[in-house]
Amino acid sequence: MLEEWDDRVRVLPQSFDSLNNRFNPVTEVHTEAVYILDDDVFIDIDDLDFTFKVWQQGNNKDSIVGHFPRIHQYNPDTHEVVYKVANKDTYSMVLTKSMFVRTEYLFAYTCLMDRKVHHAIDTWTNCEDIAFNMMVSGLPGAPAIAVTPQNYIIDFGLKNGISTNLQHMGSRSECVEHFITNYWNGKDPLLVSSTAVVPYHRPTIRRGSWHKIEQVLDRYHLPTTEQAASATAVTTPASS
């Protein structure tokens, strides 16, 4: 199959098996950005194109821009950590299984990161994405940016992937605690965000009808114009 793509696909053999290898700098890559994707994830090409445009805007180039947000909580006094999937409201990292980042971050992770972090990741066979998020947030002080795709993401890893292990989330919490406590001097570099980016669509607007205004007010449990007019405010002088 690869023979059909020989002018567009390069297979880079590695001398040893390590999750850290996914961030090895590649000398043939001369672009400002690099897209990293797990081999068991499919992203719609239109969503991919939009995500790249998000990365190109303003200061977003300093951030991880991707599709799988996660949230953590770190207690600096007890070093306790809670790590979970970000279902709503806030997130503090974006998984590297689908992300755009500066190409130079690959060099920073591979060549400048403490070797003990690499060794810990090889020991656990996990958490390289957490370390990468901490590095990116810590270097420029830029929060991760979650992009909400408009089409389905197909993730084949949800069936037999590493994240289906019952101990997975607990192990991830231990990774966060270990990294922050031992390699970031107890100072959490991850930044919490509540911003998600979606493609702009013109809002649907319906022509209003004044005779239906009471129905609208009832829906929000607000007083009608007549009720508001009949209401009076009573004030009682404060006793001396």
Short mmCIF file of N, CA, C and O in Angstrom, two decimals, residues 58-188:
data_model
loop_
_atom_site.label_atom_id
_atom_site.label_comp_id
_atom_site.label_asym_id
_atom_site.label_seq_id
_atom_site.Cartn_x
_atom_site.Cartn_y
_atom_site.Cartn_z
N GLY A 58 -3.11 34.65 15.39
CA GLY A 58 -2.59 35.36 16.56
C GLY A 58 -1.52 34.62 17.32
O GLY A 58 -0.55 34.11 16.75
N ASN A 59 -1.71 34.55 18.64
CA ASN A 59 -0.74 33.88 19.51
C ASN A 59 -0.99 32.39 19.63
O ASN A 59 -0.33 31.71 20.43
N ASN A 60 -1.95 31.86 18.86
CA ASN A 60 -2.27 30.44 18.96
C ASN A 60 -1.10 29.54 18.57
O ASN A 60 -1.06 28.37 18.93
N LYS A 61 -0.15 30.09 17.82
CA LYS A 61 0.99 29.28 17.39
C LYS A 61 1.84 28.81 18.56
O LYS A 61 2.61 27.86 18.43
N ASP A 62 1.73 29.48 19.69
CA ASP A 62 2.49 29.06 20.88
C ASP A 62 1.83 27.90 21.60
O ASP A 62 2.44 27.30 22.49
N SER A 63 0.59 27.58 21.25
CA SER A 63 -0.21 26.60 21.98
C SER A 63 -0.27 25.26 21.27
O SER A 63 0.03 25.15 20.07
N ILE A 64 -0.68 24.25 22.02
CA ILE A 64 -1.16 23.01 21.42
C ILE A 64 -2.59 23.25 20.98
O ILE A 64 -3.43 23.68 21.77
N VAL A 65 -2.89 22.97 19.73
CA VAL A 65 -4.24 23.16 19.20
C VAL A 65 -4.72 21.80 18.71
O VAL A 65 -4.15 21.23 17.76
N GLY A 66 -5.76 21.27 19.35
CA GLY A 66 -6.19 19.92 19.00
C GLY A 66 -7.60 19.61 19.44
O GLY A 66 -8.39 20.50 19.75
N HIS A 67 -7.90 18.30 19.52
CA HIS A 67 -9.29 17.86 19.60
C HIS A 67 -9.67 17.04 20.83
O HIS A 67 -10.83 16.67 20.96
N PHE A 68 -8.73 16.71 21.69
CA PHE A 68 -9.06 15.83 22.82
C PHE A 68 -8.68 16.51 24.14
O PHE A 68 -7.60 16.25 24.69
N PRO A 69 -9.53 17.38 24.67
CA PRO A 69 -9.20 18.08 25.92
C PRO A 69 -9.34 17.19 27.16
O PRO A 69 -10.18 16.28 27.20
N ARG A 70 -8.50 17.47 28.13
CA ARG A 70 -8.55 16.78 29.43
C ARG A 70 -8.40 17.83 30.53
O ARG A 70 -7.86 18.91 30.32
N ILE A 71 -8.84 17.49 31.73
CA ILE A 71 -8.78 18.42 32.87
C ILE A 71 -8.09 17.73 34.04
O ILE A 71 -8.23 16.51 34.23
N HIS A 72 -7.35 18.49 34.80
CA HIS A 72 -6.72 17.96 36.01
C HIS A 72 -6.87 18.98 37.13
O HIS A 72 -7.13 20.17 36.89
N GLN A 73 -6.70 18.53 38.33
CA GLN A 73 -6.65 19.40 39.51
C GLN A 73 -5.46 18.95 40.35
O GLN A 73 -5.29 17.75 40.61
N TYR A 74 -4.64 19.91 40.75
CA TYR A 74 -3.44 19.60 41.52
C TYR A 74 -3.45 20.40 42.81
O TYR A 74 -3.60 21.62 42.80
N ASN A 75 -3.31 19.70 43.94
CA ASN A 75 -3.26 20.35 45.25
C ASN A 75 -1.80 20.52 45.64
O ASN A 75 -1.11 19.52 45.91
N PRO A 76 -1.28 21.75 45.67
CA PRO A 76 0.14 21.95 45.95
C PRO A 76 0.53 21.59 47.38
O PRO A 76 1.72 21.37 47.65
N ASP A 77 -0.45 21.53 48.28
CA ASP A 77 -0.14 21.20 49.68
C ASP A 77 -0.02 19.70 49.89
O ASP A 77 0.90 19.22 50.56
N THR A 78 -0.96 18.95 49.30
CA THR A 78 -0.96 17.49 49.49
C THR A 78 -0.38 16.75 48.29
O THR A 78 -0.13 15.55 48.38
N HIS A 79 -0.20 17.47 47.17
CA HIS A 79 0.27 16.89 45.90
C HIS A 79 -0.74 15.89 45.32
O HIS A 79 -0.38 15.09 44.44
N GLU A 80 -1.96 15.93 45.80
CA GLU A 80 -2.98 15.05 45.25
C GLU A 80 -3.46 15.57 43.90
O GLU A 80 -3.56 16.78 43.69
N VAL A 81 -3.76 14.64 43.01
CA VAL A 81 -4.16 15.00 41.65
C VAL A 81 -5.43 14.27 41.25
O VAL A 81 -5.60 13.08 41.57
N VAL A 82 -6.31 14.99 40.57
CA VAL A 82 -7.47 14.38 39.92
C VAL A 82 -7.32 14.64 38.43
O VAL A 82 -7.12 15.78 38.00
N TYR A 83 -7.41 13.58 37.65
CA TYR A 83 -7.28 13.68 36.19
C TYR A 83 -8.50 13.02 35.56
O TYR A 83 -8.88 11.91 35.95
N LYS A 84 -9.13 13.69 34.61
CA LYS A 84 -10.31 13.10 33.99
C LYS A 84 -10.57 13.72 32.62
O LYS A 84 -9.94 14.73 32.23
N VAL A 85 -11.49 13.11 31.89
CA VAL A 85 -11.90 13.63 30.59
C VAL A 85 -12.65 14.93 30.81
O VAL A 85 -13.49 15.03 31.72
N ALA A 86 -12.35 15.93 30.01
CA ALA A 86 -13.02 17.22 30.12
C ALA A 86 -14.34 17.17 29.36
O ALA A 86 -14.37 17.29 28.14
N ASN A 87 -15.43 16.99 30.08
CA ASN A 87 -16.74 16.90 29.44
C ASN A 87 -17.38 18.27 29.23
O ASN A 87 -18.18 18.45 28.32
N LYS A 88 -17.08 19.23 30.11
CA LYS A 88 -17.68 20.56 29.97
C LYS A 88 -16.89 21.57 30.78
O LYS A 88 -16.03 21.22 31.59
N ASP A 89 -17.17 22.81 30.53
CA ASP A 89 -16.68 23.95 31.31
C ASP A 89 -15.19 24.26 31.12
O ASP A 89 -14.84 25.29 30.57
N THR A 90 -14.30 23.38 31.59
CA THR A 90 -12.88 23.72 31.57
C THR A 90 -12.02 22.53 31.16
O THR A 90 -12.43 21.38 31.25
N TYR A 91 -10.81 22.85 30.73
CA TYR A 91 -9.80 21.83 30.44
C TYR A 91 -8.43 22.45 30.68
O TYR A 91 -8.28 23.67 30.73
N SER A 92 -7.43 21.60 30.83
CA SER A 92 -6.09 22.11 31.11
C SER A 92 -5.02 21.53 30.18
O SER A 92 -3.86 21.93 30.26
N MET A 93 -5.40 20.61 29.35
CA MET A 93 -4.46 20.06 28.38
C MET A 93 -5.24 19.48 27.20
O MET A 93 -6.44 19.21 27.30
N VAL A 94 -4.55 19.30 26.08
CA VAL A 94 -5.13 18.68 24.90
C VAL A 94 -4.22 17.52 24.51
O VAL A 94 -3.01 17.71 24.33
N LEU A 95 -4.79 16.34 24.40
CA LEU A 95 -3.99 15.16 24.11
C LEU A 95 -3.27 15.30 22.77
O LEU A 95 -3.79 15.88 21.81
N THR A 96 -2.09 14.72 22.71
CA THR A 96 -1.26 14.83 21.52
C THR A 96 -1.69 13.83 20.44
O THR A 96 -1.02 13.75 19.40
N LYS A 97 -2.77 13.12 20.64
CA LYS A 97 -3.23 12.14 19.65
C LYS A 97 -3.81 12.81 18.41
O LYS A 97 -3.99 12.18 17.38
N SER A 98 -4.09 14.12 18.49
CA SER A 98 -4.48 14.91 17.32
C SER A 98 -4.22 16.36 17.65
O SER A 98 -5.01 17.01 18.34
N MET A 99 -3.10 16.90 17.15
CA MET A 99 -2.74 18.27 17.53
C MET A 99 -1.83 18.92 16.49
O MET A 99 -1.07 18.26 15.79
N PHE A 100 -1.93 20.25 16.41
CA PHE A 100 -0.96 21.09 15.70
C PHE A 100 -0.09 21.79 16.73
O PHE A 100 -0.60 22.32 17.73
N VAL A 101 1.22 21.80 16.48
CA VAL A 101 2.16 22.52 17.35
C VAL A 101 3.29 23.09 16.51
O VAL A 101 3.48 22.70 15.35
N ARG A 102 4.03 23.99 17.11
CA ARG A 102 5.24 24.48 16.46
C ARG A 102 6.20 23.30 16.25
O ARG A 102 6.42 22.49 17.15
N THR A 103 6.80 23.24 15.09
CA THR A 103 7.76 22.17 14.79
C THR A 103 8.94 22.21 15.76
O THR A 103 9.46 21.16 16.16
N GLU A 104 9.33 23.40 16.18
CA GLU A 104 10.49 23.52 17.07
C GLU A 104 10.24 22.91 18.45
O GLU A 104 11.19 22.60 19.18
N TYR A 105 8.97 22.69 18.81
CA TYR A 105 8.67 22.06 20.09
C TYR A 105 9.15 20.60 20.12
O TYR A 105 9.40 20.05 21.19
N LEU A 106 9.27 19.97 18.96
CA LEU A 106 9.77 18.60 18.91
C LEU A 106 11.23 18.56 19.38
O LEU A 106 11.63 17.68 20.16
N PHE A 107 12.01 19.54 18.93
CA PHE A 107 13.40 19.62 19.39
C PHE A 107 13.46 19.90 20.88
O PHE A 107 14.26 19.31 21.61
N ALA A 108 12.60 20.81 21.35
CA ALA A 108 12.60 21.16 22.77
C ALA A 108 12.29 19.94 23.63
O ALA A 108 12.95 19.71 24.66
N TYR A 109 11.31 19.16 23.21
CA TYR A 109 10.93 17.98 24.00
C TYR A 109 12.04 16.93 23.98
O TYR A 109 12.42 16.38 25.02
N THR A 110 12.59 16.66 22.79
CA THR A 110 13.55 15.58 22.65
C THR A 110 14.93 15.93 23.18
O THR A 110 15.60 15.10 23.81
N CYS A 111 15.34 17.16 22.98
CA CYS A 111 16.73 17.53 23.28
C CYS A 111 16.90 18.38 24.54
O CYS A 111 18.02 18.44 25.08
N LEU A 112 15.84 19.05 24.98
CA LEU A 112 15.97 19.94 26.13
C LEU A 112 15.26 19.43 27.39
O LEU A 112 15.61 19.85 28.49
N MET A 113 14.30 18.56 27.22
CA MET A 113 13.57 18.02 28.36
C MET A 113 14.50 17.17 29.23
O MET A 113 15.40 16.50 28.72
N ASP A 114 14.27 17.23 30.54
CA ASP A 114 15.05 16.42 31.48
C ASP A 114 14.97 14.94 31.07
O ASP A 114 13.88 14.39 30.88
N ARG A 115 16.10 14.30 30.94
CA ARG A 115 16.14 12.90 30.52
C ARG A 115 15.40 11.99 31.49
O ARG A 115 14.92 10.90 31.11
N LYS A 116 15.30 12.40 32.74
CA LYS A 116 14.57 11.59 33.71
C LYS A 116 13.09 11.51 33.38
O LYS A 116 12.43 10.52 33.69
N VAL A 117 12.57 12.57 32.76
CA VAL A 117 11.17 12.54 32.32
C VAL A 117 11.00 11.50 31.22
O VAL A 117 10.08 10.69 31.23
N HIS A 118 11.92 11.49 30.26
CA HIS A 118 11.88 10.49 29.19
C HIS A 118 11.94 9.08 29.77
O HIS A 118 11.23 8.18 29.32
N HIS A 119 12.82 8.90 30.74
CA HIS A 119 13.00 7.58 31.34
C HIS A 119 11.73 7.13 32.06
O HIS A 119 11.32 5.96 31.96
N ALA A 120 11.10 8.07 32.78
CA ALA A 120 9.86 7.73 33.49
C ALA A 120 8.78 7.30 32.51
O ALA A 120 8.02 6.34 32.75
N ILE A 121 8.68 7.98 31.38
CA ILE A 121 7.69 7.65 30.36
C ILE A 121 7.95 6.27 29.77
O ILE A 121 7.02 5.48 29.55
N ASP A 122 9.22 5.96 29.55
CA ASP A 122 9.55 4.62 29.04
C ASP A 122 9.23 3.54 30.07
O ASP A 122 8.83 2.43 29.71
N THR A 123 9.38 3.87 31.34
CA THR A 123 9.07 2.90 32.39
C THR A 123 7.58 2.63 32.49
O THR A 123 7.15 1.48 32.61
N TRP A 124 6.78 3.70 32.39
CA TRP A 124 5.33 3.56 32.50
C TRP A 124 4.66 3.16 31.19
O TRP A 124 3.54 2.67 31.18
N THR A 125 5.33 3.42 30.06
CA THR A 125 4.73 3.32 28.73
C THR A 125 3.45 4.14 28.69
O THR A 125 2.38 3.68 28.25
N ASN A 126 3.55 5.36 29.15
CA ASN A 126 2.38 6.24 29.28
C ASN A 126 2.85 7.66 29.57
O ASN A 126 4.00 7.88 29.96
N CYS A 127 1.97 8.62 29.34
CA CYS A 127 2.07 9.99 29.85
C CYS A 127 3.03 10.90 29.08
O CYS A 127 3.33 12.01 29.54
N GLU A 128 3.49 10.49 27.90
CA GLU A 128 4.32 11.40 27.11
C GLU A 128 3.53 12.64 26.70
O GLU A 128 4.10 13.74 26.58
N ASP A 129 2.21 12.49 26.50
CA ASP A 129 1.40 13.64 26.12
C ASP A 129 1.22 14.63 27.26
O ASP A 129 1.16 15.84 27.04
N ILE A 130 1.17 14.12 28.49
CA ILE A 130 1.08 15.01 29.65
C ILE A 130 2.37 15.83 29.79
O ILE A 130 2.33 17.04 30.02
N ALA A 131 3.50 15.17 29.65
CA ALA A 131 4.79 15.88 29.73
C ALA A 131 4.90 16.92 28.62
O ALA A 131 5.40 18.03 28.85
N PHE A 132 4.43 16.58 27.42
CA PHE A 132 4.49 17.53 26.31
C PHE A 132 3.62 18.75 26.60
O PHE A 132 4.02 19.89 26.33
N ASN A 133 2.42 18.54 27.14
CA ASN A 133 1.54 19.65 27.50
C ASN A 133 2.19 20.55 28.54
O ASN A 133 2.10 21.78 28.46
N MET A 134 2.82 19.96 29.54
CA MET A 134 3.46 20.75 30.59
C MET A 134 4.61 21.58 30.00
O MET A 134 4.79 22.75 30.37
N MET A 135 5.36 20.98 29.08
CA MET A 135 6.46 21.72 28.46
C MET A 135 5.94 22.91 27.67
O MET A 135 6.44 24.03 27.79
N VAL A 136 4.90 22.69 26.84
CA VAL A 136 4.38 23.75 26.00
C VAL A 136 3.75 24.86 26.83
O VAL A 136 3.95 26.05 26.57
N SER A 137 2.98 24.49 27.85
CA SER A 137 2.36 25.51 28.71
C SER A 137 3.42 26.27 29.50
O SER A 137 3.29 27.46 29.74
N GLY A 138 4.48 25.56 29.89
CA GLY A 138 5.51 26.18 30.71
C GLY A 138 6.44 27.09 29.95
O GLY A 138 6.88 28.12 30.47
N LEU A 139 6.76 26.75 28.69
CA LEU A 139 7.71 27.56 27.94
C LEU A 139 7.18 28.95 27.61
O LEU A 139 7.74 29.96 28.05
N PRO A 140 6.08 29.07 26.84
CA PRO A 140 5.58 30.41 26.50
C PRO A 140 4.45 30.89 27.41
O PRO A 140 3.97 32.00 27.25
N GLY A 141 4.02 30.03 28.36
CA GLY A 141 2.86 30.40 29.18
C GLY A 141 1.59 30.44 28.37
O GLY A 141 0.72 31.29 28.60
N ALA A 142 1.45 29.51 27.43
CA ALA A 142 0.30 29.49 26.53
C ALA A 142 -0.61 28.31 26.85
O ALA A 142 -0.14 27.17 26.85
N PRO A 143 -1.88 28.55 27.11
CA PRO A 143 -2.80 27.44 27.38
C PRO A 143 -3.08 26.64 26.12
O PRO A 143 -2.95 27.14 25.00
N ALA A 144 -3.44 25.38 26.30
CA ALA A 144 -3.86 24.56 25.17
C ALA A 144 -5.18 25.11 24.62
O ALA A 144 -5.94 25.79 25.32
N ILE A 145 -5.46 24.83 23.36
CA ILE A 145 -6.67 25.31 22.70
C ILE A 145 -7.42 24.11 22.13
O ILE A 145 -6.89 23.39 21.27
N ALA A 146 -8.65 23.90 22.59
CA ALA A 146 -9.48 22.80 22.11
C ALA A 146 -10.34 23.28 20.95
O ALA A 146 -11.00 24.33 21.05
N VAL A 147 -10.33 22.53 19.87
CA VAL A 147 -11.17 22.82 18.71
C VAL A 147 -12.26 21.76 18.66
O VAL A 147 -11.98 20.55 18.74
N THR A 148 -13.51 22.18 18.54
CA THR A 148 -14.63 21.25 18.49
C THR A 148 -14.93 20.89 17.04
O THR A 148 -15.38 21.74 16.28
N PRO A 149 -14.67 19.65 16.64
CA PRO A 149 -14.93 19.26 15.25
C PRO A 149 -16.42 19.28 14.94
O PRO A 149 -17.26 19.06 15.82
N GLN A 150 -16.75 19.53 13.70
CA GLN A 150 -18.14 19.52 13.27
C GLN A 150 -18.57 18.15 12.76
O GLN A 150 -19.75 17.89 12.55
N ASN A 151 -17.61 17.25 12.57
CA ASN A 151 -17.90 15.89 12.12
C ASN A 151 -17.39 14.89 13.15
O ASN A 151 -16.61 15.23 14.03
N TYR A 152 -17.85 13.67 13.03
CA TYR A 152 -17.46 12.63 13.98
C TYR A 152 -15.96 12.38 13.93
O TYR A 152 -15.35 12.34 12.86
N ILE A 153 -15.36 12.23 15.11
CA ILE A 153 -14.01 11.69 15.21
C ILE A 153 -14.14 10.18 15.38
O ILE A 153 -14.89 9.72 16.24
N ILE A 154 -13.42 9.43 14.57
CA ILE A 154 -13.43 7.98 14.70
C ILE A 154 -12.17 7.56 15.47
O ILE A 154 -11.05 7.83 15.03
N ASP A 155 -12.36 6.95 16.63
CA ASP A 155 -11.25 6.55 17.49
C ASP A 155 -11.31 5.04 17.70
O ASP A 155 -12.11 4.55 18.49
N PHE A 156 -10.49 4.31 16.99
CA PHE A 156 -10.48 2.85 17.11
C PHE A 156 -9.86 2.41 18.44
O PHE A 156 -10.05 1.27 18.86
N GLY A 157 -9.15 3.30 19.11
CA GLY A 157 -8.55 2.96 20.39
C GLY A 157 -9.54 2.84 21.53
O GLY A 157 -9.19 2.37 22.61
N LEU A 158 -10.78 3.26 21.30
CA LEU A 158 -11.78 3.16 22.36
C LEU A 158 -12.19 1.72 22.63
O LEU A 158 -12.81 1.42 23.64
N LYS A 159 -11.85 0.80 21.71
CA LYS A 159 -12.22 -0.59 21.89
C LYS A 159 -11.17 -1.38 22.66
O LYS A 159 -11.46 -2.01 23.67
N ASN A 160 -9.93 -1.33 22.20
CA ASN A 160 -8.88 -2.11 22.85
C ASN A 160 -7.64 -1.28 23.17
O ASN A 160 -6.57 -1.84 23.41
N GLY A 161 -7.78 0.04 23.15
CA GLY A 161 -6.63 0.90 23.37
C GLY A 161 -6.20 0.96 24.83
O GLY A 161 -6.85 0.42 25.74
N ILE A 162 -5.08 1.64 25.05
CA ILE A 162 -4.51 1.74 26.40
C ILE A 162 -5.45 2.43 27.38
O ILE A 162 -5.47 2.13 28.56
N SER A 163 -6.27 3.36 26.86
CA SER A 163 -7.16 4.12 27.74
C SER A 163 -8.33 3.29 28.26
O SER A 163 -9.06 3.73 29.15
N THR A 164 -8.53 2.07 27.72
CA THR A 164 -9.63 1.23 28.18
C THR A 164 -9.25 0.44 29.43
O THR A 164 -10.10 -0.20 30.04
N ASN A 165 -7.98 0.47 29.80
CA ASN A 165 -7.54 -0.20 31.01
C ASN A 165 -8.14 0.47 32.24
O ASN A 165 -8.15 1.70 32.35
N LEU A 166 -8.65 -0.32 33.18
CA LEU A 166 -9.32 0.23 34.35
C LEU A 166 -8.39 1.07 35.22
O LEU A 166 -8.84 1.94 35.96
N GLN A 167 -7.09 0.80 35.14
CA GLN A 167 -6.13 1.56 35.95
C GLN A 167 -5.60 2.79 35.21
O GLN A 167 -4.77 3.53 35.75
N HIS A 168 -6.09 3.03 34.01
CA HIS A 168 -5.51 4.07 33.17
C HIS A 168 -5.61 5.46 33.80
O HIS A 168 -4.61 6.18 33.89
N MET A 169 -6.80 5.84 34.24
CA MET A 169 -6.99 7.20 34.76
C MET A 169 -6.19 7.43 36.04
O MET A 169 -5.62 8.50 36.25
N GLY A 170 -6.14 6.40 36.89
CA GLY A 170 -5.33 6.52 38.10
C GLY A 170 -3.86 6.68 37.79
O GLY A 170 -3.15 7.46 38.43
N SER A 171 -3.38 5.96 36.78
CA SER A 171 -1.98 6.07 36.37
C SER A 171 -1.69 7.46 35.83
O SER A 171 -0.62 8.03 36.08
N ARG A 172 -2.64 8.02 35.12
CA ARG A 172 -2.45 9.37 34.57
C ARG A 172 -2.36 10.40 35.71
O ARG A 172 -1.56 11.33 35.64
N SER A 173 -3.17 10.22 36.73
CA SER A 173 -3.10 11.12 37.89
C SER A 173 -1.73 11.04 38.54
O SER A 173 -1.14 12.06 38.93
N GLU A 174 -1.20 9.83 38.66
CA GLU A 174 0.13 9.65 39.24
C GLU A 174 1.19 10.33 38.39
O GLU A 174 2.15 10.92 38.93
N CYS A 175 1.03 10.28 37.07
CA CYS A 175 1.99 10.95 36.19
C CYS A 175 2.00 12.45 36.43
O CYS A 175 3.06 13.07 36.54
N VAL A 176 0.82 13.04 36.48
CA VAL A 176 0.72 14.49 36.69
C VAL A 176 1.38 14.87 38.01
O VAL A 176 2.18 15.82 38.09
N GLU A 177 1.07 14.12 39.06
CA GLU A 177 1.65 14.41 40.38
C GLU A 177 3.17 14.27 40.35
O GLU A 177 3.91 15.11 40.88
N HIS A 178 3.65 13.22 39.72
CA HIS A 178 5.10 12.97 39.68
C HIS A 178 5.82 14.07 38.91
O HIS A 178 6.85 14.58 39.36
N PHE A 179 5.29 14.44 37.76
CA PHE A 179 5.95 15.46 36.94
C PHE A 179 5.99 16.81 37.67
O PHE A 179 7.04 17.46 37.73
N ILE A 180 4.85 17.24 38.19
CA ILE A 180 4.79 18.56 38.83
C ILE A 180 5.67 18.60 40.08
O ILE A 180 6.44 19.54 40.29
N THR A 181 5.58 17.56 40.88
CA THR A 181 6.30 17.55 42.15
C THR A 181 7.80 17.44 41.96
O THR A 181 8.58 18.14 42.63
N ASN A 182 8.23 16.60 41.03
CA ASN A 182 9.66 16.30 40.91
C ASN A 182 10.39 17.10 39.84
O ASN A 182 11.60 17.34 39.98
N TYR A 183 9.69 17.52 38.80
CA TYR A 183 10.39 18.18 37.70
C TYR A 183 9.96 19.62 37.47
O TYR A 183 10.61 20.35 36.73
N TRP A 184 8.85 20.04 38.08
CA TRP A 184 8.42 21.43 37.98
C TRP A 184 8.40 22.09 39.36
O TRP A 184 7.73 23.08 39.56
N ASN A 185 9.14 21.51 40.29
CA ASN A 185 9.33 22.10 41.63
C ASN A 185 8.02 22.42 42.33
O ASN A 185 7.91 23.40 43.06
N GLY A 186 7.02 21.58 42.10
CA GLY A 186 5.74 21.76 42.77
C GLY A 186 4.88 22.87 42.21
O GLY A 186 3.84 23.18 42.77
N LYS A 187 5.31 23.49 41.11
CA LYS A 187 4.54 24.57 40.50
C LYS A 187 3.88 24.05 39.22
O LYS A 187 4.56 23.73 38.24
N ASP A 188 2.58 23.97 39.25
CA ASP A 188 1.82 23.41 38.13
C ASP A 188 1.94 24.31 36.90
O ASP A 188 1.48 25.46 36.92
#
